Short mmCIF file of C-alpha atoms in Angstrom, two decimals:
data_model
loop_
_atom_site.label_atom_id
_atom_site.label_comp_id
_atom_site.label_asym_id
_atom_site.label_seq_id
_atom_site.Cartn_x
_atom_site.Cartn_y
_atom_site.Cartn_z
CA UNK A 1 17.38 204.66 -18.96
CA UNK A 2 21.21 204.53 -18.66
CA UNK A 3 22.57 201.90 -21.04
CA UNK A 4 23.85 198.81 -19.30
CA UNK A 5 25.36 195.33 -19.64
CA UNK A 6 25.08 192.11 -17.71
CA UNK A 7 28.50 190.42 -17.06
CA UNK A 8 27.57 186.75 -16.86
CA UNK A 9 29.04 183.34 -17.46
CA UNK A 10 28.07 179.75 -18.35
CA UNK A 11 28.86 178.63 -14.76
CA UNK A 12 30.32 179.72 -11.48
CA UNK A 13 34.15 179.92 -11.20
CA UNK A 14 34.86 181.41 -14.65
CA UNK A 15 36.31 184.65 -13.35
CA UNK A 16 33.33 186.97 -13.88
CA UNK A 17 33.88 188.76 -10.55
CA UNK A 18 37.44 189.61 -11.56
CA UNK A 19 36.17 190.90 -14.86
CA UNK A 20 33.38 192.92 -13.19
CA UNK A 21 35.64 194.58 -10.70
CA UNK A 22 38.23 195.38 -13.32
CA UNK A 23 35.62 196.86 -15.66
CA UNK A 24 34.06 198.98 -12.89
CA UNK A 25 37.42 200.51 -11.89
CA UNK A 26 38.68 200.91 -15.51
CA UNK A 27 35.56 202.76 -16.57
CA UNK A 28 35.60 204.88 -13.38
CA UNK A 29 39.24 205.76 -14.06
CA UNK A 30 38.20 206.81 -17.54
CA UNK A 31 35.94 209.38 -15.95
CA UNK A 32 32.59 207.56 -16.17
CA UNK A 33 30.05 207.30 -13.41
CA UNK A 34 29.32 203.54 -13.33
CA UNK A 35 26.34 202.05 -11.50
CA UNK A 36 26.82 198.45 -10.36
CA UNK A 37 24.25 195.83 -9.63
CA UNK A 38 24.35 192.19 -8.50
CA UNK A 39 21.88 189.66 -9.77
CA UNK A 40 20.74 187.27 -7.05
CA UNK A 41 20.89 187.16 -3.26
CA UNK A 42 24.56 187.91 -2.72
CA UNK A 43 25.58 190.23 0.12
CA UNK A 44 29.36 190.08 -0.32
CA UNK A 45 29.90 191.10 -3.94
CA UNK A 46 28.08 194.48 -3.65
CA UNK A 47 30.68 195.68 -1.15
CA UNK A 48 33.46 194.88 -3.67
CA UNK A 49 31.52 196.68 -6.37
CA UNK A 50 31.32 199.76 -4.19
CA UNK A 51 35.04 199.60 -3.52
CA UNK A 52 35.72 199.38 -7.23
CA UNK A 53 33.65 202.31 -8.45
CA UNK A 54 32.55 204.39 -5.46
CA UNK A 55 28.77 203.85 -5.88
CA UNK A 56 26.48 201.63 -3.84
CA UNK A 57 25.62 198.35 -5.61
CA UNK A 58 22.12 196.90 -5.32
CA UNK A 59 20.87 193.33 -5.63
CA UNK A 60 18.22 192.56 -8.27
CA UNK A 61 16.48 189.28 -7.35
CA UNK A 62 13.62 188.11 -9.53
CA UNK A 63 12.60 185.32 -7.08
CA UNK A 64 12.58 187.23 -3.84
CA UNK A 65 11.71 190.73 -5.07
CA UNK A 66 8.23 191.89 -6.27
CA UNK A 67 8.23 193.59 -9.68
CA UNK A 68 7.81 197.13 -8.30
CA UNK A 69 10.89 196.76 -6.09
CA UNK A 70 12.93 195.35 -8.98
CA UNK A 71 12.00 198.27 -11.23
CA UNK A 72 12.63 200.82 -8.49
CA UNK A 73 16.08 199.52 -7.82
CA UNK A 74 16.82 199.19 -11.53
CA UNK A 75 16.50 202.91 -11.88
CA UNK A 76 19.17 203.71 -9.32
CA UNK A 77 21.59 204.24 -12.25
CA UNK A 78 19.59 207.03 -13.92
CA UNK A 79 22.30 209.58 -13.05
CA UNK A 80 25.17 207.31 -14.16
CA UNK A 81 26.90 207.05 -17.53
CA UNK A 82 26.96 203.26 -17.63
CA UNK A 83 25.36 200.36 -15.72
CA UNK A 84 27.18 197.06 -15.16
CA UNK A 85 25.44 194.14 -13.44
CA UNK A 86 27.19 191.01 -12.31
CA UNK A 87 25.32 187.71 -12.78
CA UNK A 88 25.27 184.82 -10.39
CA UNK A 89 26.08 181.16 -11.14
CA UNK A 90 25.33 180.35 -14.79
CA UNK A 91 23.37 182.83 -16.90
CA UNK A 92 20.16 180.78 -17.02
CA UNK A 93 20.45 179.19 -13.57
CA UNK A 94 17.45 179.73 -11.25
CA UNK A 95 14.97 177.72 -9.33
CA UNK A 96 12.28 175.39 -10.63
CA UNK A 97 9.22 177.34 -9.39
CA UNK A 98 8.59 181.03 -9.69
CA UNK A 99 8.69 183.32 -6.68
CA UNK A 100 7.64 186.96 -6.43
CA UNK A 101 8.50 187.76 -10.02
CA UNK A 102 10.33 184.88 -11.67
CA UNK A 103 12.84 182.03 -11.27
CA UNK A 104 15.67 184.25 -10.08
CA UNK A 105 18.06 183.79 -13.03
CA UNK A 106 20.54 186.41 -14.27
CA UNK A 107 18.93 186.05 -17.76
CA UNK A 108 15.59 187.18 -16.36
CA UNK A 109 17.22 190.24 -14.81
CA UNK A 110 18.98 191.14 -18.04
CA UNK A 111 15.73 190.84 -20.08
CA UNK A 112 13.72 192.86 -17.64
CA UNK A 113 16.16 195.74 -17.75
CA UNK A 114 17.01 195.40 -21.44
CA UNK A 115 20.70 194.77 -20.84
CA UNK A 116 22.74 192.78 -23.40
CA UNK A 117 24.91 190.08 -21.94
CA UNK A 118 28.68 189.75 -22.10
CA UNK A 119 29.71 186.16 -21.36
CA UNK A 120 32.97 185.48 -19.54
CA UNK A 121 34.15 182.19 -21.03
CA UNK A 122 36.87 180.12 -19.30
CA UNK A 123 38.73 178.58 -22.28
CA UNK A 124 40.97 176.34 -20.15
CA UNK A 125 41.33 173.02 -21.88
CA UNK A 126 39.53 174.03 -25.08
CA UNK A 127 39.87 176.40 -28.01
CA UNK A 128 37.33 176.51 -30.90
CA UNK A 129 34.93 174.48 -28.73
CA UNK A 130 34.38 177.48 -26.51
CA UNK A 131 32.44 179.06 -29.36
CA UNK A 132 29.97 176.20 -29.38
CA UNK A 133 29.25 176.81 -25.70
CA UNK A 134 28.71 180.53 -26.40
CA UNK A 135 26.50 179.80 -29.40
CA UNK A 136 24.26 177.65 -27.28
CA UNK A 137 23.85 180.42 -24.81
CA UNK A 138 23.27 183.03 -27.50
CA UNK A 139 20.41 180.90 -29.03
CA UNK A 140 18.87 179.42 -25.85
CA UNK A 141 16.56 182.37 -25.33
CA UNK A 142 15.70 184.41 -28.44
CA UNK A 143 14.50 187.32 -26.31
CA UNK A 144 17.96 187.69 -24.69
CA UNK A 145 20.80 189.38 -26.56
CA UNK A 146 24.33 188.08 -26.04
CA UNK A 147 26.53 190.98 -27.20
CA UNK A 148 29.79 189.05 -27.15
CA UNK A 149 32.38 187.34 -24.99
CA UNK A 150 35.47 187.92 -22.95
CA UNK A 151 37.81 184.91 -23.02
CA UNK A 152 39.45 184.16 -19.70
CA UNK A 153 42.43 182.03 -18.67
CA UNK A 154 44.04 182.00 -22.15
CA UNK A 155 47.27 179.93 -22.01
CA UNK A 156 49.21 181.40 -24.92
CA UNK A 157 48.97 183.59 -28.06
CA UNK A 158 48.40 180.42 -30.11
CA UNK A 159 45.57 179.37 -27.73
CA UNK A 160 43.98 182.81 -28.22
CA UNK A 161 44.22 182.61 -31.98
CA UNK A 162 42.58 179.19 -32.02
CA UNK A 163 39.79 180.19 -29.70
CA UNK A 164 39.02 183.31 -31.68
CA UNK A 165 38.70 181.21 -34.86
CA UNK A 166 35.67 179.54 -33.43
CA UNK A 167 34.00 182.90 -32.62
CA UNK A 168 34.75 184.18 -36.13
CA UNK A 169 32.84 181.18 -37.48
CA UNK A 170 29.67 181.97 -35.51
CA UNK A 171 30.01 185.77 -35.78
CA UNK A 172 30.02 186.51 -32.09
CA UNK A 173 32.28 189.42 -31.05
CA UNK A 174 35.26 188.76 -28.75
CA UNK A 175 35.75 191.85 -26.67
CA UNK A 176 39.02 190.61 -25.21
CA UNK A 177 41.16 187.72 -24.16
CA UNK A 178 42.67 187.56 -20.72
CA UNK A 179 45.90 185.61 -20.17
CA UNK A 180 46.02 183.09 -17.35
CA UNK A 181 47.08 184.85 -14.09
CA UNK A 182 47.41 183.22 -10.76
CA UNK A 183 48.13 186.36 -8.72
CA UNK A 184 44.89 188.23 -9.34
CA UNK A 185 42.77 186.26 -6.92
CA UNK A 186 40.56 187.38 -4.00
CA UNK A 187 40.68 184.90 -1.13
CA UNK A 188 37.53 182.89 -0.47
CA UNK A 189 35.78 181.61 2.58
CA UNK A 190 32.91 179.12 3.00
CA UNK A 191 30.21 181.75 2.06
CA UNK A 192 32.23 183.08 -0.89
CA UNK A 193 34.74 185.87 -1.12
CA UNK A 194 36.41 187.19 1.94
CA UNK A 195 34.62 190.37 2.93
CA UNK A 196 35.81 193.61 1.33
CA UNK A 197 36.43 195.23 4.74
CA UNK A 198 38.82 192.41 5.60
CA UNK A 199 41.08 192.70 2.59
CA UNK A 200 43.98 194.96 3.53
CA UNK A 201 45.08 195.63 -0.09
CA UNK A 202 41.74 195.65 -1.85
CA UNK A 203 42.16 199.00 -3.55
CA UNK A 204 45.52 197.98 -4.98
CA UNK A 205 44.20 194.62 -6.12
CA UNK A 206 41.23 196.20 -7.89
CA UNK A 207 43.60 198.68 -9.55
CA UNK A 208 45.62 195.67 -10.78
CA UNK A 209 42.37 194.16 -12.16
CA UNK A 210 41.60 197.39 -13.96
CA UNK A 211 45.05 197.65 -15.54
CA UNK A 212 44.80 193.98 -16.59
CA UNK A 213 41.38 194.48 -18.18
CA UNK A 214 42.39 197.73 -19.90
CA UNK A 215 45.42 196.01 -21.42
CA UNK A 216 43.46 193.05 -22.82
CA UNK A 217 39.89 194.11 -23.62
CA UNK A 218 38.32 196.72 -25.87
CA UNK A 219 36.67 199.08 -23.39
CA UNK A 220 35.21 201.35 -26.06
CA UNK A 221 33.50 198.37 -27.80
CA UNK A 222 32.10 197.11 -24.50
CA UNK A 223 30.66 200.53 -23.70
CA UNK A 224 29.19 200.76 -27.23
CA UNK A 225 27.47 197.38 -26.74
CA UNK A 226 25.54 198.64 -23.71
CA UNK A 227 21.79 199.24 -24.01
CA UNK A 228 18.60 199.61 -21.88
CA UNK A 229 15.01 199.54 -22.98
CA UNK A 230 13.03 202.65 -21.96
CA UNK A 231 10.25 202.29 -19.44
CA UNK A 232 8.23 204.48 -17.18
CA UNK A 233 9.59 205.59 -13.80
CA UNK A 234 8.73 202.87 -11.25
CA UNK A 235 6.12 203.70 -8.65
CA UNK A 236 7.28 201.01 -6.23
CA UNK A 237 8.78 201.83 -2.86
CA UNK A 238 11.84 200.51 -1.04
CA UNK A 239 11.39 198.35 2.07
CA UNK A 240 10.15 200.65 4.89
CA UNK A 241 12.09 201.01 8.15
CA UNK A 242 11.07 198.63 10.94
CA UNK A 243 11.63 201.44 13.52
CA UNK A 244 12.56 205.09 13.74
CA UNK A 245 15.93 204.63 15.46
CA UNK A 246 17.72 201.36 14.57
CA UNK A 247 20.88 200.22 16.32
CA UNK A 248 22.65 198.17 13.68
CA UNK A 249 25.60 195.88 14.51
CA UNK A 250 28.35 196.43 11.96
CA UNK A 251 31.85 194.96 12.07
CA UNK A 252 33.78 191.91 10.78
CA UNK A 253 31.35 189.55 12.59
CA UNK A 254 28.15 191.25 11.49
CA UNK A 255 28.06 192.84 8.12
CA UNK A 256 25.65 191.08 5.77
CA UNK A 257 22.98 193.65 5.11
CA UNK A 258 21.38 194.04 1.69
CA UNK A 259 22.08 197.55 0.42
CA UNK A 260 18.46 198.08 -0.65
CA UNK A 261 17.33 197.43 2.86
CA UNK A 262 19.51 200.19 4.27
CA UNK A 263 18.47 202.46 1.40
CA UNK A 264 14.87 201.90 2.26
CA UNK A 265 15.36 202.55 5.93
CA UNK A 266 17.11 205.81 5.32
CA UNK A 267 14.62 206.88 2.67
CA UNK A 268 11.89 206.23 5.20
CA UNK A 269 13.44 208.65 7.66
CA UNK A 270 15.02 206.12 10.01
CA UNK A 271 18.21 206.94 11.93
CA UNK A 272 20.74 204.09 11.81
CA UNK A 273 22.99 203.90 14.85
CA UNK A 274 26.02 201.71 14.19
CA UNK A 275 27.81 199.78 16.91
CA UNK A 276 30.44 197.05 17.06
CA UNK A 277 29.92 193.93 19.19
CA UNK A 278 33.54 192.95 18.53
CA UNK A 279 34.64 196.21 20.07
CA UNK A 280 32.40 195.30 23.06
CA UNK A 281 30.05 198.19 22.35
CA UNK A 282 26.47 198.17 23.58
CA UNK A 283 23.64 199.29 21.25
CA UNK A 284 22.57 202.91 21.70
CA UNK A 285 20.13 202.97 24.61
CA UNK A 286 17.84 205.33 22.73
CA UNK A 287 17.31 202.91 19.87
CA UNK A 288 13.81 201.60 19.19
CA UNK A 289 15.17 198.41 17.67
CA UNK A 290 18.43 196.48 17.68
CA UNK A 291 19.24 194.61 14.49
CA UNK A 292 22.02 192.04 14.34
CA UNK A 293 22.77 191.14 10.67
CA UNK A 294 24.48 188.05 9.43
CA UNK A 295 28.22 187.60 9.04
CA UNK A 296 30.87 185.40 10.57
CA UNK A 297 30.28 185.17 14.36
CA UNK A 298 31.81 181.66 14.31
CA UNK A 299 35.19 183.22 13.42
CA UNK A 300 34.98 185.58 16.43
CA UNK A 301 33.07 183.48 18.92
CA UNK A 302 35.66 183.86 21.67
CA UNK A 303 35.64 187.67 21.47
CA UNK A 304 31.83 187.76 21.40
CA UNK A 305 31.69 185.44 24.46
CA UNK A 306 33.97 187.90 26.33
CA UNK A 307 32.01 191.03 25.24
CA UNK A 308 30.21 191.73 28.55
CA UNK A 309 29.22 195.30 27.71
CA UNK A 310 27.65 194.19 24.40
CA UNK A 311 25.80 191.35 26.10
CA UNK A 312 24.48 193.45 28.98
CA UNK A 313 23.39 196.17 26.57
CA UNK A 314 21.38 193.63 24.58
CA UNK A 315 19.73 192.26 27.75
CA UNK A 316 18.76 195.74 28.82
CA UNK A 317 17.25 196.57 25.50
CA UNK A 318 15.35 193.29 25.28
CA UNK A 319 13.59 194.04 28.60
CA UNK A 320 11.46 196.70 26.94
CA UNK A 321 12.19 196.89 23.14
CA UNK A 322 12.66 194.43 20.28
CA UNK A 323 15.84 192.84 19.01
CA UNK A 324 16.04 190.89 15.69
CA UNK A 325 18.88 188.82 14.32
CA UNK A 326 19.46 187.31 10.89
CA UNK A 327 21.59 184.12 10.39
CA UNK A 328 24.89 185.02 12.23
CA UNK A 329 23.01 187.62 14.26
CA UNK A 330 20.40 185.00 15.15
CA UNK A 331 23.13 182.62 16.29
CA UNK A 332 24.66 185.37 18.46
CA UNK A 333 21.36 185.90 20.25
CA UNK A 334 21.28 182.24 21.18
CA UNK A 335 22.59 180.39 24.23
CA UNK A 336 25.79 179.00 22.73
CA UNK A 337 27.79 178.63 19.51
CA UNK A 338 30.09 175.64 19.04
CA UNK A 339 33.02 176.51 16.76
CA UNK A 340 34.73 174.32 14.15
CA UNK A 341 37.07 172.96 16.81
CA UNK A 342 34.23 171.80 18.96
CA UNK A 343 34.65 174.53 21.57
CA UNK A 344 31.36 175.91 22.97
CA UNK A 345 31.14 179.72 23.39
CA UNK A 346 28.61 181.54 25.43
CA UNK A 347 26.35 183.80 23.43
CA UNK A 348 23.84 186.51 24.43
CA UNK A 349 21.39 183.94 25.88
CA UNK A 350 18.31 185.91 24.82
CA UNK A 351 17.10 182.84 22.78
CA UNK A 352 17.61 179.22 23.63
CA UNK A 353 19.24 178.45 20.20
CA UNK A 354 22.46 176.44 20.27
CA UNK A 355 24.30 176.07 16.97
CA UNK A 356 27.43 174.15 15.93
CA UNK A 357 30.08 174.33 13.20
CA UNK A 358 31.81 171.25 14.47
CA UNK A 359 29.95 169.20 11.84
CA UNK A 360 29.42 171.53 8.87
CA UNK A 361 26.27 171.21 6.79
CA UNK A 362 25.38 173.60 4.02
CA UNK A 363 21.92 175.24 4.14
CA UNK A 364 21.36 177.13 0.93
CA UNK A 365 18.33 178.46 -0.95
CA UNK A 366 15.43 180.85 -1.19
CA UNK A 367 12.86 180.95 1.64
CA UNK A 368 9.25 182.05 1.78
CA UNK A 369 8.13 182.76 5.33
CA UNK A 370 4.64 183.37 6.73
CA UNK A 371 4.89 185.09 10.06
CA UNK A 372 3.20 183.44 13.04
CA UNK A 373 3.18 186.71 14.88
CA UNK A 374 4.20 190.36 14.59
CA UNK A 375 7.90 190.94 13.85
CA UNK A 376 9.58 194.32 13.69
CA UNK A 377 6.40 196.09 12.54
CA UNK A 378 5.22 193.40 10.15
CA UNK A 379 1.94 191.75 11.16
CA UNK A 380 1.06 188.16 11.73
CA UNK A 381 0.38 186.46 8.38
CA UNK A 382 2.78 188.71 6.39
CA UNK A 383 4.62 186.76 3.75
CA UNK A 384 8.34 187.43 3.28
CA UNK A 385 10.87 186.49 0.63
CA UNK A 386 14.42 185.73 1.76
CA UNK A 387 17.49 183.63 1.28
CA UNK A 388 19.39 181.28 3.58
CA UNK A 389 23.10 180.37 3.33
CA UNK A 390 25.10 179.00 6.24
CA UNK A 391 26.99 175.91 7.39
CA UNK A 392 25.83 175.65 10.97
CA UNK A 393 23.84 172.82 12.60
CA UNK A 394 21.05 173.45 15.08
CA UNK A 395 21.58 171.48 18.34
CA UNK A 396 18.81 173.12 20.32
CA UNK A 397 15.91 175.36 19.36
CA UNK A 398 13.49 175.38 22.27
CA UNK A 399 11.70 178.71 21.67
CA UNK A 400 8.40 179.37 19.81
CA UNK A 401 8.67 179.27 15.99
CA UNK A 402 8.72 182.66 14.33
CA UNK A 403 7.29 181.63 10.96
CA UNK A 404 6.19 178.83 8.79
CA UNK A 405 9.12 178.59 6.30
CA UNK A 406 9.30 176.83 2.96
CA UNK A 407 11.92 176.61 0.24
CA UNK A 408 11.57 177.57 -3.40
CA UNK A 409 9.87 174.22 -4.10
CA UNK A 410 7.26 174.91 -1.41
CA UNK A 411 8.70 172.26 0.89
CA UNK A 412 8.74 173.11 4.61
CA UNK A 413 12.16 173.57 6.21
CA UNK A 414 12.89 173.03 9.90
CA UNK A 415 14.66 176.40 10.29
CA UNK A 416 11.58 178.32 11.36
CA UNK A 417 13.29 181.06 13.32
CA UNK A 418 12.60 181.77 16.98
CA UNK A 419 10.79 184.13 19.30
CA UNK A 420 11.23 184.70 23.01
CA UNK A 421 9.57 187.83 24.41
CA UNK A 422 10.82 190.83 22.41
CA UNK A 423 13.67 188.92 20.81
CA UNK A 424 13.28 187.26 17.37
CA UNK A 425 15.62 185.68 14.83
CA UNK A 426 15.71 183.84 11.56
CA UNK A 427 18.30 181.92 9.56
CA UNK A 428 17.12 183.54 6.35
CA UNK A 429 18.09 187.06 5.33
CA UNK A 430 15.03 189.15 4.54
CA UNK A 431 14.98 190.44 0.91
CA UNK A 432 11.48 191.77 0.58
CA UNK A 433 7.97 191.56 2.02
CA UNK A 434 5.58 190.08 -0.54
CA UNK A 435 2.26 190.91 1.05
#
């Protein structure tokens, strides 16, 4: 297996995404083929990874993905020189009860693949004490190797010297120290980073990250720390395509598709026909299935309400063939969407769902769904693993429930999805079918 590293942190907000993107571009600029991964159910960061190094990034999710799928995806870097995986939240953060494979933590992913961990430590407001934090992480799980740290948001040369003293005491390598910078920041939105396709100067910004990392970290030492345990070639398969010809909405309003899903569809011989609802395009009339992924329809509700060609095309398709929507796509299939200002916008009207952003409420977490009927080629009773993350409130949901849905604790949630004729939708994003 290609040697790799997990870029992780004690908590969210430490700057690990900046470090990850800078390393990806710096190693690529040095002539290496670098394979990126993202631990956990994030559909925004992989697009940034691809922009940084030119290779598709895949999610590795121990809660939502069966073992065979994890191992299959983990071998996507066999033809690369180096693997870099970005963790999510804190290194050991997961859920309380196991899912398909585990609790969903970045530490589990790193152990499964044999990747040592580099911790990105925010040393703001501390110096030698940062070493105590790192030491706790290094000793918390004896089966996990912490290779060293990168110090972030260092205030001054004196601050750097003091912080490094602590790491000398515990014998943990410091691969670099990044001075505090306020200009190297990607804008964020309520679901995380602004999408890669929306950032007009993304390539320049990632180039600045790479130059910043190359000036302040030891790239050769980082590469030398990479490792992967050998294991047999996985026999698992990627998610099969739900149809032969799939019309997939893809623009600034609808873009949240897990890369491994598209990889599986293409590997299964499906033809993916892209179209843009924001450009008022109808799905290809020859498609067997229309798929509306998640995204930010609430930011473009007025344009979607005025997209007559798109709406008529959906209605014509739904008369004889299936349509499925996830999260934002599900909302767009509904009767109306109320934006943050309280203005109601007409949606496709193929489901009775009415959602509102006027009163935001966060819905976040893993979902296990048992289908109450056939959905896009999956039979009644099929069990799916997914993840839900949105801020909308359901005002009306009059249609038949699509599935019995529970969270990671096994507690039922009211967001069951909907079905009306050939049209279905869910708030959760499908990650994998369990059985």
